[in-house]
Coordinates of C-alpha atoms in Angstrom, one line a residue:
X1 CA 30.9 46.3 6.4
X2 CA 28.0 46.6 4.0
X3 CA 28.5 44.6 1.0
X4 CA 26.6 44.7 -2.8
X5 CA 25.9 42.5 -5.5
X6 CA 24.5 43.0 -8.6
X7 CA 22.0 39.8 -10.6
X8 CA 20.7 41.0 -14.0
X9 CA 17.4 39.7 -15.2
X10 CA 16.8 39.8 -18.9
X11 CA 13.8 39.5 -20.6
X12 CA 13.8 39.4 -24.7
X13 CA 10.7 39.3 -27.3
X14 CA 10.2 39.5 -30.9
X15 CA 10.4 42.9 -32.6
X16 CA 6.9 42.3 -33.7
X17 CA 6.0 42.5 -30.0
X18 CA 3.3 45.3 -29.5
X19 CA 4.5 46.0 -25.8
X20 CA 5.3 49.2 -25.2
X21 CA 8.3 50.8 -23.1
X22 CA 5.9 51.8 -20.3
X23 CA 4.3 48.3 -19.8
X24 CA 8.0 47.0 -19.6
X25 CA 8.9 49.4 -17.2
X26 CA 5.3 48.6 -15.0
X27 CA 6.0 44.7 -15.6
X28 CA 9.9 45.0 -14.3
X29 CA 8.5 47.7 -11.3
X30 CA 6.2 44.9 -10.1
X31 CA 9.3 41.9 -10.3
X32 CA 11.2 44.0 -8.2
X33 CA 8.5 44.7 -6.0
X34 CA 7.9 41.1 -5.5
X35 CA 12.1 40.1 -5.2
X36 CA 12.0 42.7 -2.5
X37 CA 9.1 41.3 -0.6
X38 CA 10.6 37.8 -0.7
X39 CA 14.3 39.0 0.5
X40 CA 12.6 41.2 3.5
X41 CA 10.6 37.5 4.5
X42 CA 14.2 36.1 4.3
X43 CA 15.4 38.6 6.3
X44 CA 19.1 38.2 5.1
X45 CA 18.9 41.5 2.5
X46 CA 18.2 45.1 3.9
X47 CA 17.7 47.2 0.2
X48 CA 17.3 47.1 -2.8
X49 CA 18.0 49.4 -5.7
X50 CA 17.0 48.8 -9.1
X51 CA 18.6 50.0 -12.4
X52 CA 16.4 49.7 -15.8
X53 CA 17.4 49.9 -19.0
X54 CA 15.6 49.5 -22.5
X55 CA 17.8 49.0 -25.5
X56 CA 17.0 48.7 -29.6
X57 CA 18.8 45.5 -30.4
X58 CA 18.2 44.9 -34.3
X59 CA 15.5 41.2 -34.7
X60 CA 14.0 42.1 -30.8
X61 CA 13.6 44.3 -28.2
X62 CA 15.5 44.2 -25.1
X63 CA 15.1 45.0 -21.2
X64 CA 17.9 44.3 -19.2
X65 CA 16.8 44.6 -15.3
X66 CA 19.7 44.8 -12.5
X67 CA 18.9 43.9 -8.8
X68 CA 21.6 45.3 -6.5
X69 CA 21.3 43.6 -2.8
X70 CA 23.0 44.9 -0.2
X71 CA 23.9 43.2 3.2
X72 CA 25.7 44.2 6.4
X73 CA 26.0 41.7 7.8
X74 CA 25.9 38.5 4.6
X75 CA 29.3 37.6 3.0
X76 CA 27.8 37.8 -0.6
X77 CA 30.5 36.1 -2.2
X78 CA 30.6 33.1 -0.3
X79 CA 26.3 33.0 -0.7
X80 CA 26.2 33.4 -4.2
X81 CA 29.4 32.4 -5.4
X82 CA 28.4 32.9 -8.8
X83 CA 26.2 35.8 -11.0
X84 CA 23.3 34.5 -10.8
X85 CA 21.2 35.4 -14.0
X86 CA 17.7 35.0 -15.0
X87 CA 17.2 35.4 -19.1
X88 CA 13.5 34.1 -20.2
X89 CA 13.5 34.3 -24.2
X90 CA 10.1 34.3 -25.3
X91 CA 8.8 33.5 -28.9
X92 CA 6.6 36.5 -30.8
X93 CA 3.7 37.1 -29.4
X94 CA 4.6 36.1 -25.8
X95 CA 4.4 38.5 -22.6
X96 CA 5.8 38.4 -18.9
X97 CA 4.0 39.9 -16.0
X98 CA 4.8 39.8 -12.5
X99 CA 2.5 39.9 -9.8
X100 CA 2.9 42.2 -6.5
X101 CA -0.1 40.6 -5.2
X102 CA 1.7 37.2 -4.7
X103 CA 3.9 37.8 -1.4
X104 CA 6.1 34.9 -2.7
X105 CA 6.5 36.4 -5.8
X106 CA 6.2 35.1 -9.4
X107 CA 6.7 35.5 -12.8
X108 CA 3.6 34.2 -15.5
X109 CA 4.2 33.3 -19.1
X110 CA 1.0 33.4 -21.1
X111 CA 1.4 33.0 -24.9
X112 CA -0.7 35.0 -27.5
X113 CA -0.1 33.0 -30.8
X114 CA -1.2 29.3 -30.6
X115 CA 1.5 27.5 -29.7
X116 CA 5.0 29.1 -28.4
X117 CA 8.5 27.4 -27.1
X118 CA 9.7 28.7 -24.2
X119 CA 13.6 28.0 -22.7
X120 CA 13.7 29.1 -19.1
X121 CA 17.7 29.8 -17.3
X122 CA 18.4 30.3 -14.1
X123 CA 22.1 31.1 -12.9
X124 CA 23.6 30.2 -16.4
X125 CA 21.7 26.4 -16.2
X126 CA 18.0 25.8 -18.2
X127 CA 15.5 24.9 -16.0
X128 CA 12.8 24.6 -18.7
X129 CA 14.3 23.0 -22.3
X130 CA 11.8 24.1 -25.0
X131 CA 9.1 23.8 -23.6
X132 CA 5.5 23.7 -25.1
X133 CA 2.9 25.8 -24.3
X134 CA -0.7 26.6 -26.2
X135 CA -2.5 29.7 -26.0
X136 CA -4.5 30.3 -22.5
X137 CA -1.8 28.0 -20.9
X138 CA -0.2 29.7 -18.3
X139 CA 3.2 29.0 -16.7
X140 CA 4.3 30.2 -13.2
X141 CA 7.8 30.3 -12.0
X142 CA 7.6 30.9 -8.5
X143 CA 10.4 33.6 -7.5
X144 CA 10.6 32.2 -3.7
X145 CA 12.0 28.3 -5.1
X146 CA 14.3 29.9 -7.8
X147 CA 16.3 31.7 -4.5
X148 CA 17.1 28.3 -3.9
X149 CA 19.3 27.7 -7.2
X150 CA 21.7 30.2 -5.2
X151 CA 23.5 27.2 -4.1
X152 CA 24.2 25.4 -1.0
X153 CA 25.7 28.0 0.8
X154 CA 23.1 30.7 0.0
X155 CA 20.8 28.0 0.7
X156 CA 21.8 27.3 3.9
X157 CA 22.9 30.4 5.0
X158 CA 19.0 31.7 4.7
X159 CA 17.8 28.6 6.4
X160 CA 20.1 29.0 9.2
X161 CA 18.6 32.8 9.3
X162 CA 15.3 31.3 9.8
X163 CA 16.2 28.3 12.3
X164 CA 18.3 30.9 14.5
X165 CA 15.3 33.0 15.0
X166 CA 12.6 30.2 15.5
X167 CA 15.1 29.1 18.3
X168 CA 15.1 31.8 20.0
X169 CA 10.7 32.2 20.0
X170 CA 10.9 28.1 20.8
X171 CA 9.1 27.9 17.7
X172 CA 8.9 27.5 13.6
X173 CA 7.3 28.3 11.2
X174 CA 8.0 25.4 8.6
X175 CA 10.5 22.0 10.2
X176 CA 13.3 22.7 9.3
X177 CA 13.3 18.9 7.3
X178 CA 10.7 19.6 5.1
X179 CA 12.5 23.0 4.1
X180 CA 14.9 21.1 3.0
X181 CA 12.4 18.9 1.2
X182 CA 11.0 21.0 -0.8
X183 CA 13.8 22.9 -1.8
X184 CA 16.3 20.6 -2.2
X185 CA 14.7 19.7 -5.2
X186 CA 16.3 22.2 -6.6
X187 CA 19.8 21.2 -5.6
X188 CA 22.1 18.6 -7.7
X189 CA 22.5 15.1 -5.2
X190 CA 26.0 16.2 -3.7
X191 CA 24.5 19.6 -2.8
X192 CA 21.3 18.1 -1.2
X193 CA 23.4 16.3 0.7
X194 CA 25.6 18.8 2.3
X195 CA 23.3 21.0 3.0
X196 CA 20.8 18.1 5.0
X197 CA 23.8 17.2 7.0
X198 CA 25.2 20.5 8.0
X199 CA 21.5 21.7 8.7
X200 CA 21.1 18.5 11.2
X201 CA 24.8 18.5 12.3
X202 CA 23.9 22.3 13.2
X203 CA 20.3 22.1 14.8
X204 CA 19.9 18.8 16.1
X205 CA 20.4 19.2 19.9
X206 CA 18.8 22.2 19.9
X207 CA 15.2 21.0 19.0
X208 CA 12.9 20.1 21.0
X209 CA 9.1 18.6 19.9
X210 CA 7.7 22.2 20.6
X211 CA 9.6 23.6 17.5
X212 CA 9.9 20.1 15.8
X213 CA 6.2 20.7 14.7
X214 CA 5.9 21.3 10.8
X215 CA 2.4 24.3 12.0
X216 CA 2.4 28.0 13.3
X217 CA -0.3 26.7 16.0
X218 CA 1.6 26.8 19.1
X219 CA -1.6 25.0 20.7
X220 CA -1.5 22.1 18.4
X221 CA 2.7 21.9 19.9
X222 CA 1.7 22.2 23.2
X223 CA -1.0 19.1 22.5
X224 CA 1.6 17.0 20.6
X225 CA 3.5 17.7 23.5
X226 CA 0.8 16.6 26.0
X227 CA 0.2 13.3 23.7
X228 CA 3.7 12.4 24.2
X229 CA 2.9 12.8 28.1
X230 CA 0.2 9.9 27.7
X231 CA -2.5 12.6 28.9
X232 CA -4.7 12.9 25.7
X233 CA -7.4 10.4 25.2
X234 CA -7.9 8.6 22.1
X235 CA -10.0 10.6 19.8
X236 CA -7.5 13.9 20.9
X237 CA -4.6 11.8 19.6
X238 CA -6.7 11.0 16.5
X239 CA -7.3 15.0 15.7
X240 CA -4.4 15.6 16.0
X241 CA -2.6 13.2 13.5
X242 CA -5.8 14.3 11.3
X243 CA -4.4 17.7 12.1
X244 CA -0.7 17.1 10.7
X245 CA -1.5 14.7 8.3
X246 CA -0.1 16.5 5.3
X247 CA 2.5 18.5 6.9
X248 CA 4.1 16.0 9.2
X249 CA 8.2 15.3 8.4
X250 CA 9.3 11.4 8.6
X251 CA 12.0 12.8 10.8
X252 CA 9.1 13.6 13.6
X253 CA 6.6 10.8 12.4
X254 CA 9.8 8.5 13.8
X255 CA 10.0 10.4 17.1
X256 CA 6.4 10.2 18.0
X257 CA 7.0 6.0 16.9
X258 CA 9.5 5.9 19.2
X259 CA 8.0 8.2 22.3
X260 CA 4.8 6.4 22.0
X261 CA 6.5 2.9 22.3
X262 CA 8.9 3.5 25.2
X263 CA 5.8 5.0 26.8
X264 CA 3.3 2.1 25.8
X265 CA 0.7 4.6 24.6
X266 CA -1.3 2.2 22.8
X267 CA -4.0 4.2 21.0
X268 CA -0.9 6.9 19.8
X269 CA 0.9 3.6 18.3
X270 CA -2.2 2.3 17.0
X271 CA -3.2 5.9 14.9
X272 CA 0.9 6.6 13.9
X273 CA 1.1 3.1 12.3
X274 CA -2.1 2.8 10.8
X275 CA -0.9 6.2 9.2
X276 CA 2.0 5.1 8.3
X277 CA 0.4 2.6 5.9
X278 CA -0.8 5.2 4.2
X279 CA 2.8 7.5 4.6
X280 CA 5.0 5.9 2.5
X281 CA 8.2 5.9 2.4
X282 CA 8.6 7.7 6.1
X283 CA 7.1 4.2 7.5
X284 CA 8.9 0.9 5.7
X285 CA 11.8 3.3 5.9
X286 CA 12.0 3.5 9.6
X287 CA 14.7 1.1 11.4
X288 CA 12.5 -1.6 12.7
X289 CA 15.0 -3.0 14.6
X290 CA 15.4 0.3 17.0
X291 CA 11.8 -0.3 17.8
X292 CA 12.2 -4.1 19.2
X293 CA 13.4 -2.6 23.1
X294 CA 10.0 -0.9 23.1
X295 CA 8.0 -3.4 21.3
X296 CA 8.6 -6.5 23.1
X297 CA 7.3 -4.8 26.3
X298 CA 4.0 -4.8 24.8
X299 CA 2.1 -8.5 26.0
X300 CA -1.0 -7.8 24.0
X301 CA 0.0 -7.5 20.6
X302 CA -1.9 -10.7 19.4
X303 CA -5.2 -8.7 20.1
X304 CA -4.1 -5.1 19.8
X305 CA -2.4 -5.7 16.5
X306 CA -6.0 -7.9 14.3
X307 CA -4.7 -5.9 10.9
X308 CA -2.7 -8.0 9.1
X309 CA 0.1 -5.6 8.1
X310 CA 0.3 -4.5 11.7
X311 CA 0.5 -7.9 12.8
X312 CA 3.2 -8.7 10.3
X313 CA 5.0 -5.9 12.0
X314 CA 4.6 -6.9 15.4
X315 CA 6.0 -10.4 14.1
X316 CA 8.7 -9.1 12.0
X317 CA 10.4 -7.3 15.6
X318 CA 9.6 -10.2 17.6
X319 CA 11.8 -12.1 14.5
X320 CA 14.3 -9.9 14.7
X321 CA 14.6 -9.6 18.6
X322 CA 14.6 -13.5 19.0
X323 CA 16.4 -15.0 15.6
X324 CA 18.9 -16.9 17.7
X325 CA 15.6 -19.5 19.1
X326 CA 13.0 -18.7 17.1
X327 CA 12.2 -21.2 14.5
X328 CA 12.0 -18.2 11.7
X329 CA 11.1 -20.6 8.6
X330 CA 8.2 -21.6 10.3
X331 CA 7.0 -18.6 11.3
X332 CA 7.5 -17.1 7.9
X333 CA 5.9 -19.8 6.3
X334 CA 2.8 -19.2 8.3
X335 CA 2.9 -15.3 8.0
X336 CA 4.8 -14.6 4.5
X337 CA 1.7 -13.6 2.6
X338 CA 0.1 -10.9 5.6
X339 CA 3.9 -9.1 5.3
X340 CA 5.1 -6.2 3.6
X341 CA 7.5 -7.1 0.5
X342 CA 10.4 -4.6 1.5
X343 CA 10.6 -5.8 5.1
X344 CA 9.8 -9.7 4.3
X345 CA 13.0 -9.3 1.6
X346 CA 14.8 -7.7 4.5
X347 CA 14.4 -10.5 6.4
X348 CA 15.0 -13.1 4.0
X349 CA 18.5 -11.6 3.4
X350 CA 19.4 -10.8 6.8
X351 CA 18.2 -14.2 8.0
X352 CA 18.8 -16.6 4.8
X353 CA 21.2 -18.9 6.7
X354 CA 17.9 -20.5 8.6
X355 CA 16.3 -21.4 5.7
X356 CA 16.5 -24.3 3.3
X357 CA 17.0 -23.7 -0.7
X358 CA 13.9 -25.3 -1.1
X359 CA 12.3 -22.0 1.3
X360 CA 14.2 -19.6 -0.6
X361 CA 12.7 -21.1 -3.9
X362 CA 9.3 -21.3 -2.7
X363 CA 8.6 -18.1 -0.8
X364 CA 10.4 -15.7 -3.5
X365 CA 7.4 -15.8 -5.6
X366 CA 5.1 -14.4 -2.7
X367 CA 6.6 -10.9 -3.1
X368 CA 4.0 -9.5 -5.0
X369 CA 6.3 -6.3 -6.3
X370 CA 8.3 -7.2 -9.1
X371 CA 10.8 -4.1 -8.7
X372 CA 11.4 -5.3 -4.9
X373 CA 11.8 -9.4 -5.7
X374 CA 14.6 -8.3 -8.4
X375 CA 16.5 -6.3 -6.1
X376 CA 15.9 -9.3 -4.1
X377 CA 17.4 -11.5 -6.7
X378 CA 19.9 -9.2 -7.3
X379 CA 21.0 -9.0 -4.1
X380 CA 21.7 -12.6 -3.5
X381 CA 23.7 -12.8 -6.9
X382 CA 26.0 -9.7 -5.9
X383 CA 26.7 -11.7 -2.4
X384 CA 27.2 -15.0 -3.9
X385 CA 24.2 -16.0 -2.6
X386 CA 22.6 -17.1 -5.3
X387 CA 22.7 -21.2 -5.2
X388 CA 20.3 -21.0 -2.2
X389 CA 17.7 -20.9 -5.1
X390 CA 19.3 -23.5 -7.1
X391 CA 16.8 -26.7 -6.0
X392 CA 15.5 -28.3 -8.5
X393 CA 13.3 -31.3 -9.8
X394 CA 14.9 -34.5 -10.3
X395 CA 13.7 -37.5 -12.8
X396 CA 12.8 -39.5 -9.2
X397 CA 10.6 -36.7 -8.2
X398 CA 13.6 -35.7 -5.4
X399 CA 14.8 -32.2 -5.2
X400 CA 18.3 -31.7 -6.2
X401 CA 20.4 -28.6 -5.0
X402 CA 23.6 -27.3 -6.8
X403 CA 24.5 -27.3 -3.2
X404 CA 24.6 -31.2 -3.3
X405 CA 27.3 -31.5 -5.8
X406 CA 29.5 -29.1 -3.7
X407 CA 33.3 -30.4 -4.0
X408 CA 33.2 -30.1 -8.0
X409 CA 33.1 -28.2 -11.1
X410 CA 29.3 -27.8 -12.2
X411 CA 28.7 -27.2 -16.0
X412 CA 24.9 -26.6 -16.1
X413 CA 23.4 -26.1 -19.5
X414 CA 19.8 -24.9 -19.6
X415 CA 17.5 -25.6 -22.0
X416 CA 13.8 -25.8 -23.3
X417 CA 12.8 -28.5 -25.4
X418 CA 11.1 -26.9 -29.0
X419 CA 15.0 -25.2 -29.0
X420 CA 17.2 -26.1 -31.6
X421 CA 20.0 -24.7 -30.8
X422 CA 19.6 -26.6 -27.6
X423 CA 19.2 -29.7 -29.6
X424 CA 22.4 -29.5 -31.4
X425 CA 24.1 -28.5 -28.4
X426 CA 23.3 -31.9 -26.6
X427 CA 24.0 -33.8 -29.8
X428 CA 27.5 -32.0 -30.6
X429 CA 28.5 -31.3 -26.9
X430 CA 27.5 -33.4 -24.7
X431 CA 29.3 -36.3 -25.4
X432 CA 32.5 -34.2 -25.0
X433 CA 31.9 -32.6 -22.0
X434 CA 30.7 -36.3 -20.3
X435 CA 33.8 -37.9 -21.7
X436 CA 36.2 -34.7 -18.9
X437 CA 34.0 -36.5 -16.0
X438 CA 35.0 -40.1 -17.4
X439 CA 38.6 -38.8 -17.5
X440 CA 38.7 -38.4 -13.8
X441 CA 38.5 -34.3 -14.3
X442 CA 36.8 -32.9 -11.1
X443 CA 33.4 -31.6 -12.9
X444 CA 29.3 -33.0 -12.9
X445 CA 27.6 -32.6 -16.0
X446 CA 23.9 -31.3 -15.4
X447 CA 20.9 -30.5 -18.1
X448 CA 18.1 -28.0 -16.2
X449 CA 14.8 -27.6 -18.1
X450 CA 12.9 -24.2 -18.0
X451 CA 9.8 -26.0 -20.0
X452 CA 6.4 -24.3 -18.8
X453 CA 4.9 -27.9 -18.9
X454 CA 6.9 -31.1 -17.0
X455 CA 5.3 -33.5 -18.7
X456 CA 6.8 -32.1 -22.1
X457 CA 10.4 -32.7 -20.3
X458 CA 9.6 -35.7 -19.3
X459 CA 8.7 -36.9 -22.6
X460 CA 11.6 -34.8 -23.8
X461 CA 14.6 -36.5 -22.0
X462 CA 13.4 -39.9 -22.8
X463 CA 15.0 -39.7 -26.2
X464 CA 18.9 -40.9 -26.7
X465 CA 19.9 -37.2 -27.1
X466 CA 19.7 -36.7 -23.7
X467 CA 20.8 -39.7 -22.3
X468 CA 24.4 -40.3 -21.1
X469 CA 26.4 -41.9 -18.2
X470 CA 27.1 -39.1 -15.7
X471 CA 23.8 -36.7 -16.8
X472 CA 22.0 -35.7 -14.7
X473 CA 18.9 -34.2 -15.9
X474 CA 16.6 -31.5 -13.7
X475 CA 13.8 -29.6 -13.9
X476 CA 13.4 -26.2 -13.2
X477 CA 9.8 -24.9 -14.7
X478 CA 9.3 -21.4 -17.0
X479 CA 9.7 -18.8 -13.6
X480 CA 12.4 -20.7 -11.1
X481 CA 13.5 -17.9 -9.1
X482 CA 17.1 -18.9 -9.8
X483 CA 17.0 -18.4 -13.4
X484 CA 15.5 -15.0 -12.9
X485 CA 18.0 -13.9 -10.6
X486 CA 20.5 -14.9 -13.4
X487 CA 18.2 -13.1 -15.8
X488 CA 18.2 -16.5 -18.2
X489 CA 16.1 -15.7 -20.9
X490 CA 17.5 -17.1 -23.8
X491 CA 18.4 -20.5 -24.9
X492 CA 20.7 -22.2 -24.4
X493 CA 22.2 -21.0 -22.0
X494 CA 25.6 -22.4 -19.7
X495 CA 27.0 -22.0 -16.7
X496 CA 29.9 -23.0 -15.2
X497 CA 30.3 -23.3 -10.9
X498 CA 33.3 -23.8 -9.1
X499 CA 33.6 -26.1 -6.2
X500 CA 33.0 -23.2 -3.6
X501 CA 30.1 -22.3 -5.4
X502 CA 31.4 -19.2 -7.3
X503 CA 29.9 -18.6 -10.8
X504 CA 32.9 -18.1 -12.9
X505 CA 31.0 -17.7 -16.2
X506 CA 27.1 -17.7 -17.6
X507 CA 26.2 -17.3 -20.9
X508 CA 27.2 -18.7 -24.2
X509 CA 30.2 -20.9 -23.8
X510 CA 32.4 -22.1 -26.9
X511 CA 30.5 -24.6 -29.3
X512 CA 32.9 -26.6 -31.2
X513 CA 34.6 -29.4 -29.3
X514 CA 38.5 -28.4 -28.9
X515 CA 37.6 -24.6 -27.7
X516 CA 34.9 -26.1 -25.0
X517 CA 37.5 -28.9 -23.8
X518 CA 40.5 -26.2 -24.2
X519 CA 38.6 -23.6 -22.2
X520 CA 37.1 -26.2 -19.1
X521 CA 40.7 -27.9 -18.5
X522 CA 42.0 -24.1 -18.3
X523 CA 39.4 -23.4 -15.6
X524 CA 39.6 -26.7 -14.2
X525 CA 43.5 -26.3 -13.2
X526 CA 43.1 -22.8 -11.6
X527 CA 42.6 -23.3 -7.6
X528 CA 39.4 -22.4 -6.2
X529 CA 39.3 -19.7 -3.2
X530 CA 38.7 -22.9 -1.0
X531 CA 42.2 -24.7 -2.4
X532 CA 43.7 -21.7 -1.8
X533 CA 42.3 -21.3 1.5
X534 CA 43.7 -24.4 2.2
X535 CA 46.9 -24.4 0.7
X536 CA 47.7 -20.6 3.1
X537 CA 46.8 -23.0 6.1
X538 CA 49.3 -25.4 5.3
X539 CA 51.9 -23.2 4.7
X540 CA 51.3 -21.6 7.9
X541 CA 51.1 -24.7 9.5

């Protein structure tokens, strides 16, 4: 049953605007010259009939243009579940021309005044707020992207079109992931996502590498193809990736990886991953550990692999593959500065169990990305994991780990020296807190220095201040990795750990005696998950 539907375009200007009727009309003729050349390329709209109509509307003169599509075989309500509309208001002086020349179509916005706002909608949202524009700028709104604001299921209902008949020649014209690239920009996350998963739910087992390839050359398929048959020589493999370099999808960067590992075609491996240094994010993205089957095979990696990244790699799969007898800090500790930050923090997560605090505290700062080390950070605070940082200096010269004291309450207070708020807070508070531990309460008492300099906190804590039976005084230095996973920044600042090495509260605690002592013994007398813990398997018992 042939169906209609109707979008109206329309397209307002000043009533000072000079335009005359027939230019309108010429202007609106070539739009819907170019919308029909774009729906017979999508192949999903048979006619197209066009109604025009100029009306006097007081301050500005009005066109209102209406598009009628009609489809046999489209359910149009279920495409574009919504009137889609496109209203372009111009400021005085502005004009709109299409051009039929474009096969894509598109729309240009040149002012003739200096400056000029324009506010650009598309299917009742603004896609351009106010925007800016001087005189000889020129703005083009490309008509083949704005299809795409026709939702998900117009959206995929036109790629499906176009994957059904590329099937059926055993080629395409564009992969089908970078359509979804490109336009999915236009979708809102939730939409993005549907329509990426129903496109690879859908088409998945039907590709194969001959239509995988993002290039109308069917030659360049049929060589892809041949690569992955290991019978192209080296400088054939390197054309090619030359040849795809800007149109290649990570989705098929990681099946060549993967072909040319289980096949052990060296030179291919060599090309894809010195390419995919320069390929970001399609390359630290890829599951390394689905490699390792493949990679292992390969017995010359110590001289096939001389770049430093590569090597990294090479090391970070053999890591991976043999973490049970490896001894990883030592091979971290040897490698850490030739890896890649995303895939060394990977590993420092996944892996943190074999290292010491003292590892954790030292190798953090090699990750030369700041944005990646706080995710890092963050990461290890989210998954209690924090206190595998926490080693610090003692007065001896020994490192000290909150780990040590495990068993108690911690109360750590930090503090710089130069701080007097910190230096009230040891005079006034300190003496209080010490006097819970003399008590027999089940809580250490320890003072950690962030001062850039030691030897300032070493002269520091030689005064009486901070002095005290049961003190224990530490050193941390201006950028510990602990603090800055804690984000301590300000002081001072306390902390209080429980015996299973929870942190139950950082900050600013209460600074008058009675509220400090009232709040501690409150905390003190709840049971820690470990008590509990305990407690259930007696009661089982």
């Amino acid at each position: 049953m042939k169906q209609s539907k109707t979008f109206k375009g329309c397209f307002s200007l000043s009533k000072n605007n000079k335009l005359s009727r027939a230019i309108f009309l010429v202007t609106l003729h070539c739009l819907l010259f170019s919308l029909k050349a774009i729906s017979q390329v999508a192949g999903n709209i048979h006619d197209t009939k066009v109604h025009i109509k100029l009306e006097k509307k007081g301050v500005s003169d009005m066109v209102d243009a209406s598009v009628i599509l009609y489809s046999e075989f489209l359910d149009l309500d279920a495409a574009f579940p919504k009137p889609d509309k496109i209203d372009l208001h111009l400021t005085k002086g502005s004009f709109l021309t299409a051009d039929p020349g474009m096969m894509s179509g598109s729309l240009e916005i040149n002012p003739q005044e200096k400056y000029s706002y324009i506010d650009i909608f598309f299917g009742g949202t603004k896609i351009i707020d106010h925007y800016l524009i001087e005189q000889g700028d020129s703005i083009w709104i490309h008509l083949e992207e704005e299809v795409y604001f026709l939702g998900p299921q117009g959206y995929k209902f036109e790629l499906q079109q176009q994957l059904d008949r590329a099937l059926k020649k055993s080629r395409i014209r564009t992969n089908p992931l970078i359509m979804i690239s490109d336009a999915s920009s236009f979708l809102d996350t939730e939409d993005k996502k549907i329509v990426h998963q129903q496109l690879l739910d859908s088409y998945r087992p039907g590709w194969n590498r001959k239509v995988d390839i993002a290039d109308t050359d069917q030659k360049i398929a049929e060589r892809i193809e041949a690569l992955l048959s290991n019978s192209l020589d080296h400088n054939e493999i390197r054309a090619i990736l030359d040849r795809y370099s800007g149109g290649i999808s990570g989705e098929l960067y990681n099946i060549l990886l993967m072909e040319t590992v289980a096949k052990s075609i060296l030179p291919a491996l060599d090309l894809l991953i010195s390419q995919g240094n320069h390929r970001s994010p399609y390359f630290t993205n890829l599951q390394v550990a689905d490699l390792i089957s493949g990679l292992v095979k390969l017995d010359s990696h110590e001289t096939f692999y001389p770049d430093p990244y590569r090597k990294a790699l090479m090391l970070s799969v053999y890591w991976q593959s043999l973490a049970e007898s490896t001894p990883l800090a030592e091979i971290m500790e040897t490698f850490s500065n030739e890896l890649e930050d995303l895939l060394w923090a990977k590993l420092m997560i996944k892996y943190r169990a074999k290292f010491s605090p003292s590892f954790f505290q030292t190798q953090i700062p090699n990750i030369q990305s700041q944005k990646i080390r706080t995710q890092l950070l963050g990461l290890l605070v989210e998954n209690h994991q924090s206190l595998d940082l926490a080693t610090f200096e003692s007065t001896d010269g020994e490192e000290v780990a909150f780990k040590d004291h495990s068993g108690k309450f911690l109360f750590v207070d930090f503090w710089i020296s130069g701080c007097g708020s910190c230096l009230k807070f040891k005079k006034e508070m300190m003496p209080h807190l010490l006097a819970l531990a003399k008590e027999g309460h089940p809580i250490e008492v320890l003072a950690v220095s962030a001062d850039k300099k030691q030897e300032v906190w070493v002269k520091t804590i030689d005064s009486e201040t901070f002095r005290g039976e049961g003190l224990t005084n530490l050193y941390a230095g201006e950028q510990h990795p602990f603090l800055e996973a804690h984000l301590i920044r300000s002081f001072p600042t306390q902390m209080l750990i429980s015996p299973d090495g929870r942190i139950l509260k950082s900050g600013t605690m209460p600074h008058d005696p009675s509220s400090m002592r009232e709040y501690l013994l409150d905390e003190l007398k709840k049971p820690t998950q470990n008590s509990q813990h305990r407690t259930n398997s007696n009661q089982n018992n």
